[in-house]
Tab-separated table of C-alpha atoms in Angstrom:
chain	number	residue	atom	x	y	z
A	24	ALA	CA	100.333	128.918	100.722
A	25	LEU	CA	100.220	125.201	101.559
A	26	SER	CA	97.070	124.600	99.472
A	27	LEU	CA	95.603	122.376	102.189
A	28	LYS	CA	92.755	120.159	101.015
A	29	ARG	CA	91.280	119.149	104.358
A	30	LEU	CA	92.017	119.046	108.070
A	31	ARG	CA	91.850	115.894	110.187
A	32	VAL	CA	89.847	116.236	113.402
A	33	ASP	CA	89.438	113.395	115.895
A	34	ASP	CA	86.175	112.734	117.736
A	35	PHE	CA	84.644	116.196	117.147
A	36	ASP	CA	87.529	117.949	118.922
A	37	PRO	CA	86.236	121.529	119.299
A	38	ASN	CA	89.646	123.140	118.745
A	39	GLY	CA	90.144	121.193	115.540
A	40	LEU	CA	86.664	122.023	114.283
A	41	ALA	CA	87.193	125.712	115.052
A	42	LEU	CA	90.497	125.698	113.176
A	43	ALA	CA	88.959	123.972	110.149
A	44	LYS	CA	86.169	126.566	110.102
A	45	ALA	CA	88.653	129.439	110.372
A	46	LEU	CA	90.691	127.999	107.500
A	47	GLY	CA	87.602	127.250	105.435
A	48	LEU	CA	88.608	123.598	105.095
A	49	PRO	CA	86.462	120.461	104.972
A	50	VAL	CA	87.094	117.980	107.777
A	51	GLU	CA	88.463	114.461	107.677
A	52	LEU	CA	86.609	113.255	110.777
A	53	ALA	CA	88.180	110.323	112.627
A	54	LEU	CA	85.698	108.620	114.966
A	55	HIS	CA	86.784	105.943	117.428
A	56	GLY	CA	84.011	103.485	118.210
A	57	VAL	CA	80.261	103.785	117.671
A	58	GLU	CA	79.260	105.907	120.672
A	59	TYR	CA	79.050	109.512	119.492
A	60	THR	CA	76.519	112.252	118.988
A	61	VAL	CA	76.338	113.459	115.414
A	62	GLN	CA	77.092	117.120	114.803
A	63	PRO	CA	76.546	119.140	111.630
A	64	GLY	CA	79.719	120.054	109.827
A	65	ASN	CA	81.656	120.306	106.590
A	66	TRP	CA	82.667	116.645	106.464
A	67	ALA	CA	84.931	115.506	103.633
A	68	ARG	CA	85.022	111.893	104.811
A	69	ILE	CA	84.667	109.762	107.920
A	70	LEU	CA	87.335	107.417	109.273
A	71	ALA	CA	85.364	104.777	111.196
A	72	LEU	CA	87.975	103.378	113.576
A	73	PRO	CA	87.874	100.947	116.516
A	74	ALA	CA	87.625	102.506	119.968
A	75	THR	CA	90.449	100.231	121.121
A	76	GLU	CA	92.898	98.171	119.107
A	77	HIS	CA	94.896	95.078	119.890
A	78	PRO	CA	97.195	93.122	117.552
A	79	ARG	CA	95.161	89.933	118.145
A	80	GLN	CA	91.653	91.348	118.366
A	81	LEU	CA	89.319	91.515	115.365
A	82	PRO	CA	87.611	94.939	115.170
A	83	ASP	CA	83.843	95.162	114.816
A	84	TYR	CA	83.976	96.512	111.274
A	85	THR	CA	80.320	95.721	110.707
A	86	GLY	CA	79.210	97.843	113.657
A	87	LEU	CA	81.584	100.666	112.748
A	88	LEU	CA	80.398	100.812	109.154
A	89	GLU	CA	76.710	100.593	110.021
A	90	ALA	CA	76.945	103.302	112.692
A	91	ALA	CA	78.840	105.628	110.357
A	92	ARG	CA	76.425	105.017	107.465
A	93	ILE	CA	73.438	105.864	109.647
A	94	ALA	CA	75.049	109.001	111.083
A	95	PHE	CA	76.627	110.211	107.814
A	96	PRO	CA	74.553	108.725	104.984
A	97	ASP	CA	76.012	110.859	102.201
A	98	ILE	CA	79.654	111.060	103.334
A	99	PRO	CA	82.452	108.651	102.237
A	100	ILE	CA	83.266	106.164	105.007
A	101	PHE	CA	86.702	104.592	105.389
A	102	LEU	CA	87.445	101.562	107.555
A	103	GLY	CA	90.797	100.559	108.944
A	104	THR	CA	93.161	101.278	111.780
A	105	ASP	CA	94.424	104.285	113.690
A	106	SER	CA	97.710	102.428	114.053
A	107	ASP	CA	100.150	100.498	111.871
A	108	PHE	CA	99.218	98.670	108.672
A	109	LEU	CA	99.927	95.437	110.572
A	110	PHE	CA	96.528	95.767	112.256
A	111	LEU	CA	94.712	96.207	108.948
A	112	ASN	CA	96.673	93.427	107.261
A	113	ARG	CA	96.058	90.964	110.090
A	114	PHE	CA	92.317	91.667	110.251
A	115	PRO	CA	91.219	93.213	106.932
A	116	PRO	CA	87.531	94.179	106.667
A	117	VAL	CA	87.084	91.792	103.729
A	118	ALA	CA	87.974	88.876	106.018
A	119	GLY	CA	84.835	89.569	108.001
A	120	GLN	CA	83.765	88.192	111.318
A	121	GLN	CA	82.745	84.621	112.045
A	122	GLY	CA	83.359	83.879	108.386
A	123	HIS	CA	81.040	86.583	107.059
A	124	ARG	CA	82.225	89.118	104.525
A	125	VAL	CA	82.169	92.767	105.641
A	126	GLY	CA	81.749	95.680	103.269
A	127	LEU	CA	84.775	97.868	102.654
A	128	GLY	CA	82.904	101.125	102.821
A	129	ASP	CA	84.514	103.598	100.435
A	130	GLY	CA	88.055	102.475	101.117
A	131	LEU	CA	90.711	101.678	103.686
A	132	THR	CA	92.837	103.810	105.980
A	133	PHE	CA	95.875	103.300	108.208
A	134	ALA	CA	98.491	105.428	109.958
A	135	ILE	CA	102.268	105.524	109.584
A	136	THR	CA	105.099	106.282	111.979
A	137	PRO	CA	108.773	105.417	111.380
A	138	GLN	CA	109.534	104.834	115.067
A	139	VAL	CA	108.362	101.516	116.452
A	140	HIS	CA	111.443	99.346	116.931
A	141	ALA	CA	114.282	101.812	116.309
A	142	PHE	CA	114.602	105.554	116.789
A	143	ASP	CA	117.925	106.742	115.335
A	144	ASN	CA	118.084	108.866	112.193
A	145	ALA	CA	119.421	106.134	109.927
A	146	SER	CA	116.708	103.660	110.949
A	147	ILE	CA	114.000	106.258	110.360
A	148	ILE	CA	115.357	106.974	106.871
A	149	GLU	CA	115.287	103.252	106.066
A	150	THR	CA	111.512	103.097	106.626
A	151	ALA	CA	110.647	105.263	103.610
A	152	GLU	CA	110.912	102.657	100.870
A	153	ALA	CA	108.929	100.105	102.901
A	154	GLN	CA	106.019	102.548	103.067
A	155	GLY	CA	105.475	102.124	99.342
A	156	VAL	CA	105.265	98.348	99.803
A	157	VAL	CA	102.698	98.852	102.546
A	158	VAL	CA	100.505	100.997	100.262
A	159	THR	CA	100.778	98.396	97.492
A	160	ASN	CA	99.568	95.718	99.901
A	161	ALA	CA	96.777	97.960	101.175
A	162	ARG	CA	95.582	98.536	97.614
A	163	GLN	CA	95.301	94.783	97.146
A	164	LEU	CA	93.106	94.598	100.243
A	165	ALA	CA	91.041	97.569	99.026
A	166	LYS	CA	89.926	95.758	95.847
A	167	GLY	CA	90.029	98.885	93.693
A	168	LYS	CA	88.688	101.271	96.326
A	169	SER	CA	90.637	104.198	97.747
A	170	VAL	CA	93.544	103.891	100.172
A	171	ILE	CA	94.337	106.840	102.426
A	172	VAL	CA	97.240	107.198	104.840
A	173	SER	CA	96.170	109.156	107.918
A	174	PRO	CA	98.129	110.391	109.639
A	175	VAL	CA	101.879	110.289	109.060
A	176	THR	CA	103.598	111.271	112.318
A	177	LEU	CA	107.228	111.223	113.382
A	178	LEU	CA	106.414	109.642	116.755
A	179	PRO	CA	103.668	107.122	117.555
A	180	ARG	CA	100.556	108.838	118.912
A	181	TRP	CA	99.602	105.962	121.235
A	182	ASN	CA	100.605	102.410	122.111
A	183	PRO	CA	98.228	99.739	120.790
A	184	TYR	CA	100.373	97.043	122.408
A	185	SER	CA	99.672	98.297	125.918
A	186	ALA	CA	98.350	95.664	128.315
A	187	THR	CA	95.713	98.122	129.496
A	188	GLN	CA	93.352	100.294	127.471
A	189	GLU	CA	95.506	103.037	126.025
A	190	ILE	CA	94.159	106.547	126.444
A	191	ARG	CA	94.720	108.750	123.413
A	192	ALA	CA	96.208	111.713	125.239
A	193	VAL	CA	98.233	114.527	123.677
A	194	PRO	CA	101.168	112.671	122.076
A	195	SER	CA	104.794	113.490	122.670
A	196	ALA	CA	106.685	115.735	120.247
A	197	ASP	CA	109.933	114.583	118.679
A	198	PRO	CA	112.514	117.411	118.824
A	199	ARG	CA	113.500	116.522	115.241
A	200	GLN	CA	110.039	117.571	114.009
A	201	SER	CA	111.197	121.139	113.335
A	202	THR	CA	114.581	120.228	111.824
A	203	PRO	CA	115.785	119.737	108.236
A	204	PHE	CA	116.070	116.006	108.987
A	205	CYS	CA	112.301	115.684	109.266
A	206	ALA	CA	111.751	117.564	106.007
A	207	ALA	CA	114.205	115.277	104.191
A	208	TRP	CA	112.515	112.167	105.566
A	209	THR	CA	109.085	113.603	104.717
A	210	LEU	CA	110.130	114.017	101.082
A	211	ALA	CA	111.228	110.381	100.947
A	212	SER	CA	108.014	109.255	102.662
A	213	LEU	CA	105.783	111.225	100.291
A	214	LYS	CA	107.700	109.898	97.279
A	215	TYR	CA	107.105	106.252	98.099
A	216	LEU	CA	103.546	106.686	99.361
A	217	ALA	CA	102.519	108.648	96.264
A	218	GLU	CA	104.345	106.492	93.728
A	219	ALA	CA	102.698	103.385	95.215
A	220	GLY	CA	99.265	104.922	94.640
A	221	ALA	CA	98.048	106.298	97.960
A	222	ASP	CA	94.934	108.313	97.135
A	223	SER	CA	95.479	110.753	100.006
A	224	ILE	CA	98.092	111.443	102.699
A	225	THR	CA	97.440	113.323	105.929
A	226	LEU	CA	100.616	114.776	107.462
A	227	TYR	CA	101.505	115.813	111.020
A	228	GLU	CA	99.631	118.836	112.436
A	229	THR	CA	99.292	122.407	111.220
A	230	HIS	CA	101.195	124.117	114.051
A	231	GLY	CA	102.686	123.576	117.480
A	232	PRO	CA	105.396	121.107	118.536
A	233	ARG	CA	104.072	118.444	116.115
A	234	GLY	CA	103.201	120.927	113.387
A	235	VAL	CA	104.657	122.094	110.090
A	236	LEU	CA	104.355	125.890	110.289
A	237	GLY	CA	107.679	127.612	110.790
A	238	THR	CA	109.670	124.464	109.986
A	239	PRO	CA	111.571	123.157	106.937
A	240	ILE	CA	108.556	120.897	106.294
A	241	GLU	CA	106.471	123.998	105.589
A	242	GLN	CA	109.002	125.057	102.945
A	243	LEU	CA	108.840	121.577	101.377
A	244	LEU	CA	105.037	121.577	101.289
A	245	GLN	CA	104.976	125.053	99.756
A	246	GLN	CA	107.084	123.746	96.882
A	247	LEU	CA	104.674	120.831	96.444
A	248	ALA	CA	101.528	122.974	96.681
A	249	GLY	CA	99.608	122.758	93.434
A	250	ALA	CA	101.363	119.605	92.235
A	251	THR	CA	99.117	117.469	90.060
A	252	THR	CA	100.999	114.255	89.289
A	253	VAL	CA	103.855	112.448	91.003
A	254	LEU	CA	106.216	110.906	88.459
A	255	ALA	CA	108.212	107.714	88.942
A	256	SER	CA	111.854	108.463	89.726
A	257	ARG	CA	114.904	106.603	90.956
A	258	SER	CA	118.016	107.534	92.880
A	259	SER	CA	121.179	105.486	92.432
A	260	ASN	CA	121.648	105.532	96.225
A	261	PRO	CA	118.251	106.107	97.875
A	262	LEU	CA	119.570	105.823	101.432
A	263	ARG	CA	121.839	108.815	100.814
A	264	VAL	CA	119.871	111.010	98.398
A	265	GLU	CA	116.228	110.640	97.414
A	266	ILE	CA	114.295	112.503	94.725
A	267	LEU	CA	110.653	113.372	94.243
A	268	ALA	CA	109.518	114.223	90.710
A	269	PHE	CA	106.164	115.817	89.972
A	270	GLU	CA	104.216	118.011	87.569
A	271	LYS	CA	103.076	121.468	88.577
A	272	ASN	CA	101.611	124.215	86.386
A	273	GLY	CA	102.544	122.240	83.291
A	274	GLU	CA	106.183	121.843	84.341
A	275	ARG	CA	108.143	118.836	85.492
A	276	LEU	CA	109.984	119.542	88.726
A	277	VAL	CA	112.393	117.458	90.786
A	278	LEU	CA	113.202	117.927	94.478
A	279	ALA	CA	116.216	116.177	95.987
A	280	ALA	CA	116.823	115.480	99.676
A	281	ASN	CA	120.117	114.630	101.332
A	282	LEU	CA	119.170	111.907	103.833
A	283	THR	CA	122.508	111.934	105.640
A	284	SER	CA	124.394	114.099	108.119
A	285	THR	CA	127.245	114.707	105.655
A	286	PRO	CA	127.365	116.628	102.334
A	287	GLN	CA	126.434	114.551	99.292
A	288	GLU	CA	127.381	115.111	95.657
A	289	VAL	CA	124.614	114.676	93.096
A	290	LEU	CA	124.957	114.356	89.333
A	291	TRP	CA	121.850	115.723	87.608
A	292	ASN	CA	121.614	116.509	83.886
A	293	SER	CA	125.418	116.249	83.624
A	294	GLU	CA	125.829	118.866	86.355
A	295	LYS	CA	127.305	118.151	89.778
A	296	ARG	CA	125.640	119.635	92.825
A	297	THR	CA	126.553	119.391	96.487
A	298	LEU	CA	123.699	118.935	98.925
A	299	GLU	CA	124.295	120.003	102.511
A	300	PRO	CA	123.250	117.625	105.336
A	301	TYR	CA	119.478	116.966	105.226
A	302	ALA	CA	119.000	119.725	102.652
A	303	VAL	CA	115.995	119.697	100.292
A	304	VAL	CA	116.711	121.463	96.992
A	305	ASN	CA	114.980	121.999	93.661
A	306	LEU	CA	117.119	120.428	90.938
């Protein structure tokens, strides 16, 4: 019902690969570093990512790209970061190493989380519009190649600012993941990422405490399943109510999300509607 296109799996995780096979989905394979043993699989694309990341350390993009090209000669390879866009912007692959230009591969990738410096609901909501700016900047770095956002998560999955090598263990789950608040923020996030031209967006997980099944996010994604084109739209007060317009089955549809904890009144096509706190409705 969600019309999933692919499933992200990190470092040949056997549970992820088994799930992708059971769902009949191609895999977005994220590999950290150059030390891995190639396995056969239904690979949609490879994210060639640094094994460790530091805000002042230039990744070995050349080594990552060469290793991925040798191991997966016919699969699209994306370079970038498994953390914030800051890391990609500070050390873009085109800047190269020791003054030498590095190939971009087939495009660039970076992750997004709204919780780095602040964690309250209002601060999280305020991050949505900035995500579109980030994609616009990433597209400039990509020089016409694809930009993919992978993944979007409510909480950071690891701490790249740690003084010691951060181990990518099972990340914490935000209790808001399964609430209407997260669905409302997800709509706003998708709106700005898509309108800015992100070629692909990988969201959350399929199930579990960080997953979408059985949550209001699942209901949102079901409404978006089969959408073909995101249309530019504007809310008169985007920090209170945001809208996502898109085409699906030849129709133009508009979803609205109340981004606040109080009811909001919306005027749409000369008709007033009241949206309950963090509600997502089809206008």
